[in-house]
Amino acid sequence: HPPPHDPSPHLTMASLFAWLRTLVLVVVLHWFAFWRSLASSVLEFVARKLGLIKQPSSKPLRTPDERFDNLPGFSGEFKPHYMDNGPRGCRIHYLDEGPKDAPRTFLCLHGEPTWCYLYRKMIPGLVSAPGRVIAPDFIGFGRSDKLPQLSDYDHELHVATIVRLLDHLDLDSDITLVCQDWGGLTGLTLLSRYASRFSSVVIMNTGLPPQGQVSLRTKLNFLTWLGFVKLMGKDLPVGKVVAASLHTPDRKAHALAEAAYGAPFPDRSYRAGVAKWPLLVPLHRDAQVAPATLEASRFLEREWKGKTLIMFSDKCPVTRGLQDYFAHLIPAAKRIDVTGGGHFLQEDLGESLADRIASFVNDK
């Protein structure tokens, strides 16, 4: 049950016009996305009938290793690890830092359109907590294999990837889940199904839609993003998207982010997972992923007994307000409202987040 909805603040003419501009942008983006998709489908159908293109392959793609060389603060710092028997024949990449006999394991899950590089600033602080840190790349992201078709991706694929990795590493207890964005929807689904493996959870800038109430502005922001993704498809400029979200004027940081988050995708054929994940967000109760998010919400409200830390940033345009929903579900949770961070708060405030998580897990 969502918390009571606060009455909307008094609308000024400036804010009203801003909302109207955003609404018009949403409509235009979705309109162009619809017609582009329709035209692409018709052209593809005709081309197949004429024998101009072959049947699409379902063989996983693998990003060349050299794409990940020379990433400052990452390439020489963290050793890649691989699990060869991932779902659908995919090789899964993950980071494994810290002692294997540490008192706890931090499972750090990224979201759209990032990869485990997102946690590089947090890993040293979490290892010092002390802890072992596992940070995987989902299929379609980072150094993990990429399935080439949008139809290859669904919510259960990503959940199954993490389950198989935990089994591969023989991790069945004392796990602290650290999740953000789609890492939250996936990780909290995992938590609800395998609760005995987890002792605590850190929830950051995520949600369990369609549950939870947000402002009209936040809804329009998300619909703008969704329309942009639909319009761009596999041509989504991943590096530029992440770089544009950073809350720093440092041009060097923007350039580094653009290079690092674009590295996993040599060309558009590698971006099916990036193009599909936003389309899976359940906007209504009949959506494909909605039963899983509803299950996770009910579990957190009625059954979860572990420790919880809720950390949302004040500058996130698409999850602002959802910290109230999680606080309502888990009244015993510790809540920290983070200032100065955008949607990818691990990029903006990684070191301080790690310090807060370390204090949280060590607080008896």
PDB file of C-alpha atoms in Angstrom, residues 102-285:
ATOM      1  CA  ALA A 102      35.491 -11.703   4.710  1.00  0.00           C
ATOM      2  CA  PRO A 103      32.602 -11.501   7.224  1.00  0.00           C
ATOM      3  CA  ARG A 104      30.204 -10.319   4.519  1.00  0.00           C
ATOM      4  CA  THR A 105      29.859 -10.097   0.748  1.00  0.00           C
ATOM      5  CA  PHE A 106      28.636  -6.977  -1.030  1.00  0.00           C
ATOM      6  CA  LEU A 107      26.711  -7.808  -4.205  1.00  0.00           C
ATOM      7  CA  CYS A 108      26.734  -4.590  -6.260  1.00  0.00           C
ATOM      8  CA  LEU A 109      24.227  -4.516  -9.123  1.00  0.00           C
ATOM      9  CA  HIS A 110      24.298  -1.881 -11.859  1.00  0.00           C
ATOM     10  CA  GLY A 111      21.375  -0.779 -13.994  1.00  0.00           C
ATOM     11  CA  GLU A 112      20.650   0.844 -17.360  1.00  0.00           C
ATOM     12  CA  PRO A 113      22.853   1.596 -19.324  1.00  0.00           C
ATOM     13  CA  THR A 114      25.931   1.083 -17.134  1.00  0.00           C
ATOM     14  CA  TRP A 115      28.189  -1.784 -16.034  1.00  0.00           C
ATOM     15  CA  CYS A 116      30.333  -2.721 -13.034  1.00  0.00           C
ATOM     16  CA  TYR A 117      32.660   0.203 -13.815  1.00  0.00           C
ATOM     17  CA  LEU A 118      29.983   2.250 -12.028  1.00  0.00           C
ATOM     18  CA  TYR A 119      31.131   0.845  -8.663  1.00  0.00           C
ATOM     19  CA  ARG A 120      34.871   1.442  -9.053  1.00  0.00           C
ATOM     20  CA  LYS A 121      34.885   4.381  -6.598  1.00  0.00           C
ATOM     21  CA  MET A 122      32.958   2.404  -3.979  1.00  0.00           C
ATOM     22  CA  ILE A 123      34.803  -0.910  -4.081  1.00  0.00           C
ATOM     23  CA  PRO A 124      37.896   0.110  -2.037  1.00  0.00           C
ATOM     24  CA  GLY A 125      35.722   1.465   0.781  1.00  0.00           C
ATOM     25  CA  LEU A 126      33.520  -1.636   0.811  1.00  0.00           C
ATOM     26  CA  VAL A 127      36.560  -3.940   0.881  1.00  0.00           C
ATOM     27  CA  SER A 128      37.788  -1.950   3.892  1.00  0.00           C
ATOM     28  CA  ALA A 129      34.429  -2.386   5.685  1.00  0.00           C
ATOM     29  CA  PRO A 130      35.680  -5.227   5.683  1.00  0.00           C
ATOM     30  CA  GLY A 131      34.002  -7.224   2.954  1.00  0.00           C
ATOM     31  CA  ARG A 132      34.269  -9.122  -0.285  1.00  0.00           C
ATOM     32  CA  VAL A 133      32.793  -7.265  -3.267  1.00  0.00           C
ATOM     33  CA  ILE A 134      31.131  -9.000  -6.216  1.00  0.00           C
ATOM     34  CA  ALA A 135      30.128  -6.633  -9.022  1.00  0.00           C
ATOM     35  CA  PRO A 136      28.790  -8.422 -12.125  1.00  0.00           C
ATOM     36  CA  ASP A 137      27.885  -7.174 -15.566  1.00  0.00           C
ATOM     37  CA  PHE A 138      24.429  -8.243 -16.685  1.00  0.00           C
ATOM     38  CA  ILE A 139      24.109  -9.942 -20.065  1.00  0.00           C
ATOM     39  CA  GLY A 140      24.151  -7.208 -22.703  1.00  0.00           C
ATOM     40  CA  PHE A 141      26.342  -4.893 -20.627  1.00  0.00           C
ATOM     41  CA  GLY A 142      29.996  -4.322 -19.774  1.00  0.00           C
ATOM     42  CA  ARG A 143      32.340  -7.233 -20.470  1.00  0.00           C
ATOM     43  CA  SER A 144      29.571  -9.839 -20.381  1.00  0.00           C
ATOM     44  CA  ASP A 145      28.347 -11.299 -23.667  1.00  0.00           C
ATOM     45  CA  LYS A 146      25.622  -9.496 -25.607  1.00  0.00           C
ATOM     46  CA  LEU A 147      22.606 -11.203 -27.139  1.00  0.00           C
ATOM     47  CA  PRO A 148      21.891  -9.516 -30.486  1.00  0.00           C
ATOM     48  CA  GLN A 149      18.082  -9.246 -30.537  1.00  0.00           C
ATOM     49  CA  LEU A 150      15.782  -7.183 -28.305  1.00  0.00           C
ATOM     50  CA  SER A 151      13.525 -10.237 -28.006  1.00  0.00           C
ATOM     51  CA  ASP A 152      16.394 -12.119 -26.323  1.00  0.00           C
ATOM     52  CA  TYR A 153      16.048 -10.023 -23.158  1.00  0.00           C
ATOM     53  CA  ASP A 154      13.571 -10.241 -20.306  1.00  0.00           C
ATOM     54  CA  HIS A 155      13.497  -9.746 -16.542  1.00  0.00           C
ATOM     55  CA  GLU A 156      13.936 -13.423 -15.717  1.00  0.00           C
ATOM     56  CA  LEU A 157      17.120 -13.599 -17.810  1.00  0.00           C
ATOM     57  CA  HIS A 158      18.755 -10.993 -15.589  1.00  0.00           C
ATOM     58  CA  VAL A 159      17.498 -12.591 -12.369  1.00  0.00           C
ATOM     59  CA  ALA A 160      18.736 -16.013 -13.529  1.00  0.00           C
ATOM     60  CA  THR A 161      22.166 -14.524 -14.312  1.00  0.00           C
ATOM     61  CA  ILE A 162      22.695 -13.412 -10.719  1.00  0.00           C
ATOM     62  CA  VAL A 163      21.313 -16.643  -9.242  1.00  0.00           C
ATOM     63  CA  ARG A 164      23.715 -18.669 -11.369  1.00  0.00           C
ATOM     64  CA  LEU A 165      26.636 -16.429 -10.413  1.00  0.00           C
ATOM     65  CA  LEU A 166      25.887 -16.781  -6.703  1.00  0.00           C
ATOM     66  CA  ASP A 167      25.717 -20.554  -7.122  1.00  0.00           C
ATOM     67  CA  HIS A 168      28.964 -20.501  -9.107  1.00  0.00           C
ATOM     68  CA  LEU A 169      30.696 -18.603  -6.295  1.00  0.00           C
ATOM     69  CA  ASP A 170      28.999 -20.685  -3.581  1.00  0.00           C
ATOM     70  CA  LEU A 171      27.546 -17.573  -1.916  1.00  0.00           C
ATOM     71  CA  ASP A 172      24.544 -18.566   0.176  1.00  0.00           C
ATOM     72  CA  SER A 173      24.657 -16.334   3.278  1.00  0.00           C
ATOM     73  CA  ASP A 174      25.708 -12.962   4.713  1.00  0.00           C
ATOM     74  CA  ILE A 175      25.231 -11.082   1.441  1.00  0.00           C
ATOM     75  CA  THR A 176      24.575  -7.346   1.450  1.00  0.00           C
ATOM     76  CA  LEU A 177      22.709  -6.344  -1.697  1.00  0.00           C
ATOM     77  CA  VAL A 178      23.728  -2.923  -3.058  1.00  0.00           C
ATOM     78  CA  CYS A 179      21.435  -1.915  -5.912  1.00  0.00           C
ATOM     79  CA  GLN A 180      20.488   1.050  -8.105  1.00  0.00           C
ATOM     80  CA  ASP A 181      18.242   1.608 -11.132  1.00  0.00           C
ATOM     81  CA  TRP A 182      17.404  -1.758 -12.816  1.00  0.00           C
ATOM     82  CA  GLY A 183      19.832  -3.345 -10.372  1.00  0.00           C
ATOM     83  CA  GLY A 184      17.114  -2.548  -7.829  1.00  0.00           C
ATOM     84  CA  LEU A 185      14.215  -4.139  -9.695  1.00  0.00           C
ATOM     85  CA  THR A 186      16.358  -7.199 -10.420  1.00  0.00           C
ATOM     86  CA  GLY A 187      18.075  -7.366  -7.044  1.00  0.00           C
ATOM     87  CA  LEU A 188      14.926  -6.873  -4.982  1.00  0.00           C
ATOM     88  CA  THR A 189      13.200  -9.607  -7.014  1.00  0.00           C
ATOM     89  CA  LEU A 190      16.178 -11.815  -6.151  1.00  0.00           C
ATOM     90  CA  LEU A 191      15.955 -10.811  -2.482  1.00  0.00           C
ATOM     91  CA  SER A 192      12.279 -11.770  -2.289  1.00  0.00           C
ATOM     92  CA  ARG A 193      12.982 -15.232  -3.729  1.00  0.00           C
ATOM     93  CA  TYR A 194      16.258 -16.060  -1.977  1.00  0.00           C
ATOM     94  CA  ALA A 195      15.952 -14.136   1.284  1.00  0.00           C
ATOM     95  CA  SER A 196      18.008 -16.603   3.327  1.00  0.00           C
ATOM     96  CA  ARG A 197      21.131 -15.620   1.400  1.00  0.00           C
ATOM     97  CA  PHE A 198      20.888 -11.948   2.362  1.00  0.00           C
ATOM     98  CA  SER A 199      21.515 -10.194   5.670  1.00  0.00           C
ATOM     99  CA  SER A 200      21.060  -6.582   4.532  1.00  0.00           C
ATOM    100  CA  VAL A 201      20.178  -4.407   1.564  1.00  0.00           C
ATOM    101  CA  VAL A 202      21.155  -0.934   0.357  1.00  0.00           C
ATOM    102  CA  ILE A 203      18.510   0.619  -1.933  1.00  0.00           C
ATOM    103  CA  MET A 204      19.597   3.560  -4.102  1.00  0.00           C
ATOM    104  CA  ASN A 205      17.741   5.527  -6.803  1.00  0.00           C
ATOM    105  CA  THR A 206      15.436   2.739  -7.897  1.00  0.00           C
ATOM    106  CA  GLY A 207      11.808   1.678  -7.644  1.00  0.00           C
ATOM    107  CA  LEU A 208       9.363  -1.196  -7.844  1.00  0.00           C
ATOM    108  CA  PRO A 209       6.898   0.115 -10.424  1.00  0.00           C
ATOM    109  CA  PRO A 210       4.026   0.357 -10.875  1.00  0.00           C
ATOM    110  CA  GLN A 211       3.926   0.622  -7.049  1.00  0.00           C
ATOM    111  CA  GLY A 212       4.964   3.914  -5.482  1.00  0.00           C
ATOM    112  CA  GLN A 213       3.874   7.482  -6.117  1.00  0.00           C
ATOM    113  CA  VAL A 214       5.991  10.200  -7.689  1.00  0.00           C
ATOM    114  CA  SER A 215       5.330  13.750  -8.806  1.00  0.00           C
ATOM    115  CA  LEU A 216       3.995  14.635 -12.229  1.00  0.00           C
ATOM    116  CA  ARG A 217       7.390  16.139 -13.058  1.00  0.00           C
ATOM    117  CA  THR A 218       9.155  12.833 -12.245  1.00  0.00           C
ATOM    118  CA  LYS A 219       6.643  10.872 -14.338  1.00  0.00           C
ATOM    119  CA  LEU A 220       7.174  13.198 -17.285  1.00  0.00           C
ATOM    120  CA  ASN A 221      10.949  12.939 -16.892  1.00  0.00           C
ATOM    121  CA  PHE A 222      10.759   9.155 -17.102  1.00  0.00           C
ATOM    122  CA  LEU A 223       8.380   9.212 -20.062  1.00  0.00           C
ATOM    123  CA  THR A 224      10.781  11.589 -21.829  1.00  0.00           C
ATOM    124  CA  TRP A 225      13.621   9.118 -21.260  1.00  0.00           C
ATOM    125  CA  LEU A 226      11.445   6.221 -22.417  1.00  0.00           C
ATOM    126  CA  GLY A 227      10.460   8.069 -25.583  1.00  0.00           C
ATOM    127  CA  PHE A 228      14.106   8.862 -26.305  1.00  0.00           C
ATOM    128  CA  VAL A 229      15.075   5.194 -25.887  1.00  0.00           C
ATOM    129  CA  LYS A 230      12.244   4.068 -28.175  1.00  0.00           C
ATOM    130  CA  LEU A 231      13.283   6.602 -30.781  1.00  0.00           C
ATOM    131  CA  MET A 232      16.996   5.761 -30.698  1.00  0.00           C
ATOM    132  CA  GLY A 233      16.768   1.994 -30.246  1.00  0.00           C
ATOM    133  CA  LYS A 234      20.158   0.374 -30.811  1.00  0.00           C
ATOM    134  CA  ASP A 235      21.555   3.784 -31.762  1.00  0.00           C
ATOM    135  CA  LEU A 236      21.284   5.002 -28.167  1.00  0.00           C
ATOM    136  CA  PRO A 237      24.443   7.075 -27.391  1.00  0.00           C
ATOM    137  CA  VAL A 238      25.220   5.290 -24.137  1.00  0.00           C
ATOM    138  CA  GLY A 239      28.379   7.154 -23.172  1.00  0.00           C
ATOM    139  CA  LYS A 240      26.842  10.548 -23.830  1.00  0.00           C
ATOM    140  CA  VAL A 241      23.727   9.642 -21.811  1.00  0.00           C
ATOM    141  CA  VAL A 242      25.735   8.812 -18.694  1.00  0.00           C
ATOM    142  CA  ALA A 243      28.147  11.724 -19.124  1.00  0.00           C
ATOM    143  CA  ALA A 244      25.247  14.168 -19.441  1.00  0.00           C
ATOM    144  CA  SER A 245      23.849  12.958 -16.109  1.00  0.00           C
ATOM    145  CA  LEU A 246      26.976  13.746 -14.074  1.00  0.00           C
ATOM    146  CA  HIS A 247      26.695  16.546 -11.543  1.00  0.00           C
ATOM    147  CA  THR A 248      30.106  18.047 -12.106  1.00  0.00           C
ATOM    148  CA  PRO A 249      31.318  20.816 -14.456  1.00  0.00           C
ATOM    149  CA  ASP A 250      34.597  18.910 -14.966  1.00  0.00           C
ATOM    150  CA  ARG A 251      34.867  18.302 -18.720  1.00  0.00           C
ATOM    151  CA  LYS A 252      37.538  15.654 -18.192  1.00  0.00           C
ATOM    152  CA  ALA A 253      35.139  13.632 -16.016  1.00  0.00           C
ATOM    153  CA  HIS A 254      32.500  13.867 -18.734  1.00  0.00           C
ATOM    154  CA  ALA A 255      34.954  12.703 -21.389  1.00  0.00           C
ATOM    155  CA  LEU A 256      36.085   9.772 -19.234  1.00  0.00           C
ATOM    156  CA  ALA A 257      32.492   8.734 -18.545  1.00  0.00           C
ATOM    157  CA  GLU A 258      31.573   8.928 -22.226  1.00  0.00           C
ATOM    158  CA  ALA A 259      34.522   6.703 -23.169  1.00  0.00           C
ATOM    159  CA  ALA A 260      34.053   4.198 -20.343  1.00  0.00           C
ATOM    160  CA  TYR A 261      30.323   3.678 -20.741  1.00  0.00           C
ATOM    161  CA  GLY A 262      30.578   3.549 -24.514  1.00  0.00           C
ATOM    162  CA  ALA A 263      33.411   0.997 -24.393  1.00  0.00           C
ATOM    163  CA  PRO A 264      31.226  -2.151 -24.204  1.00  0.00           C
ATOM    164  CA  PHE A 265      29.481  -1.326 -27.500  1.00  0.00           C
ATOM    165  CA  PRO A 266      31.688  -1.299 -30.632  1.00  0.00           C
ATOM    166  CA  ASP A 267      28.617  -0.784 -32.826  1.00  0.00           C
ATOM    167  CA  ARG A 268      24.815  -0.822 -32.698  1.00  0.00           C
ATOM    168  CA  SER A 269      24.588  -4.626 -32.953  1.00  0.00           C
ATOM    169  CA  TYR A 270      25.869  -4.852 -29.354  1.00  0.00           C
ATOM    170  CA  ARG A 271      23.190  -2.540 -27.904  1.00  0.00           C
ATOM    171  CA  ALA A 272      20.055  -4.726 -27.904  1.00  0.00           C
ATOM    172  CA  GLY A 273      20.145  -5.106 -24.115  1.00  0.00           C
ATOM    173  CA  VAL A 274      20.516  -1.362 -23.625  1.00  0.00           C
ATOM    174  CA  ALA A 275      17.627  -0.698 -26.007  1.00  0.00           C
ATOM    175  CA  LYS A 276      15.352  -3.277 -24.327  1.00  0.00           C
ATOM    176  CA  TRP A 277      15.778  -2.748 -20.570  1.00  0.00           C
ATOM    177  CA  PRO A 278      13.861   0.565 -20.314  1.00  0.00           C
ATOM    178  CA  LEU A 279      10.990  -0.974 -22.287  1.00  0.00           C
ATOM    179  CA  LEU A 280      10.587  -3.611 -19.562  1.00  0.00           C
ATOM    180  CA  VAL A 281       9.759  -1.055 -16.839  1.00  0.00           C
ATOM    181  CA  PRO A 282       6.234  -2.070 -15.726  1.00  0.00           C
ATOM    182  CA  LEU A 283       4.075   1.027 -16.030  1.00  0.00           C
ATOM    183  CA  HIS A 284       0.850  -0.832 -15.155  1.00  0.00           C
ATOM    184  CA  ARG A 285      -0.190  -3.972 -13.278  1.00  0.00           C
TER     185      ARG A 285
END
